[in-house]
Coordinates of C-alpha atoms in Angstrom, one line a residue:
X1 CA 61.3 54.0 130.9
X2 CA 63.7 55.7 132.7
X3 CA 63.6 59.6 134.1
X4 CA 65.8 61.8 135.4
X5 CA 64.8 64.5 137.0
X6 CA 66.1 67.5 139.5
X7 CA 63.5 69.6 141.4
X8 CA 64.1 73.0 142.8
X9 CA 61.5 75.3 144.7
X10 CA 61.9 79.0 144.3
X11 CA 62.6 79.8 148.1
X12 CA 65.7 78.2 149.2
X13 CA 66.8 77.6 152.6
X14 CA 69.2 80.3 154.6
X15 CA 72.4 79.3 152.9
X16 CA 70.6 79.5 149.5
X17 CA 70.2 75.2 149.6
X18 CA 67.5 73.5 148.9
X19 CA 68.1 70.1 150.4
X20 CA 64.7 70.0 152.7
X21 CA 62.6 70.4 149.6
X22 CA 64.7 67.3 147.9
X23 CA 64.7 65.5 150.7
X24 CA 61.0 65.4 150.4
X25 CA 60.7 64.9 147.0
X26 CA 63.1 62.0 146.9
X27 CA 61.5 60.6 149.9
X28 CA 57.9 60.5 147.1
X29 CA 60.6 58.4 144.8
X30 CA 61.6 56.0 147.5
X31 CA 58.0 55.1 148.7
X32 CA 57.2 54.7 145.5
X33 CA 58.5 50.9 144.8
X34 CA 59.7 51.4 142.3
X35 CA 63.7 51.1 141.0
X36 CA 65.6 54.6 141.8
X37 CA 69.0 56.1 142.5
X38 CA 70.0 59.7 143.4
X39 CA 73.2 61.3 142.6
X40 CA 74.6 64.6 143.2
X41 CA 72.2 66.2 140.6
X42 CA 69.7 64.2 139.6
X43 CA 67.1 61.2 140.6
X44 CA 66.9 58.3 138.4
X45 CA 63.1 56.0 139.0
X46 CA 62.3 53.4 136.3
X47 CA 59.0 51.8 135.5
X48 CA 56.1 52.2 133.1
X49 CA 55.1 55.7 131.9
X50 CA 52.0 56.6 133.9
X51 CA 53.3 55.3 137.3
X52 CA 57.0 57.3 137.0
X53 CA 55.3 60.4 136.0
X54 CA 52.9 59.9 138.7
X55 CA 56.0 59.6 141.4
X56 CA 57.3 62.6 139.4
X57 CA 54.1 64.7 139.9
X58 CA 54.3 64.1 143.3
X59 CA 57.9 64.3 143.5
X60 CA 57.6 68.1 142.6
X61 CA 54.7 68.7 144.5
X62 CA 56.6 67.7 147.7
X63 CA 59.4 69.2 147.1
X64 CA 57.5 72.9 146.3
X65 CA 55.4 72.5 149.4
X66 CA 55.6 76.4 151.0
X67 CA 56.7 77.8 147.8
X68 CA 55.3 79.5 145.0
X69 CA 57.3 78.3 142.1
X70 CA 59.6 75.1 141.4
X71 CA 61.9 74.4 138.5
X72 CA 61.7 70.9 137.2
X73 CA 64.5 69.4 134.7
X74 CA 63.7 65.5 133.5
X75 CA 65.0 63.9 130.7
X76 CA 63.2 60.3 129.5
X77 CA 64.7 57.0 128.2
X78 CA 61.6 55.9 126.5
X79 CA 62.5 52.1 125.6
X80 CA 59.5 49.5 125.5
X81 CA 59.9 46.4 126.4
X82 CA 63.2 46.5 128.8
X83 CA 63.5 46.8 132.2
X84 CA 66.2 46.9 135.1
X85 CA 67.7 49.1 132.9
X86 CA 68.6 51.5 135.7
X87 CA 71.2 48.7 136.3
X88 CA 71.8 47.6 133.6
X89 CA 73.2 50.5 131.5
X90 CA 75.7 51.0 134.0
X91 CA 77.2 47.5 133.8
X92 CA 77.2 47.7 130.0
X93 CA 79.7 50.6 130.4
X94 CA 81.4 49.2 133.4
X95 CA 82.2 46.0 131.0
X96 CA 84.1 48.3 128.5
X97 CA 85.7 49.9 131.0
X98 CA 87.6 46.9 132.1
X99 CA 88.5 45.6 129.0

């Protein structure tokens, strides 16, 4: 499976960012193992069910540490059976692209 998610803790930072809080969650993704890529919006981490929504849990968890409330958005690609898909969806569009 595939997840993207975006984490956002309640008390933001003095110019209203919250970059320290998703520094430390993505830093959970990372030292996870397994496949991943952030973007402006979002961080993408592939691999079976119970271990993404593990590095998920702990993804939020980081990123909420000294606030009371965080916002989680995640959407799934749920597609037994396939992997490197992280990959592998973006060179299925990159191929039409250059024909």
């Amino acid at each position: 499976m595939i997840v993207a998610f975006s984490v956002s803790p309640s008390a933001a930072e003095e110019d209203g960012g919250v970059s320290e809080a998703v520094a430390r969650a993505v830093k959970v993704v990372r030292e996870s193992g397994l496949p991943n890529s952030t973007n402006a919006m979002f961080t993408n981490v592939e691999g079976p069910w119970d271990l993404v929504m593990d590095v998920v849990k702990r993804a939020v968890e980081a990123a909420g540490e000294g606030s009371s409330r965080v916002g989680l958005v995640l959407k799934a690609d749920i597609r037994p059976g396939y992997e490197g898909q992280l990959t592998a969806k973006v060179e299925r569009v990159e191929k039409h692209l250059a024909d």
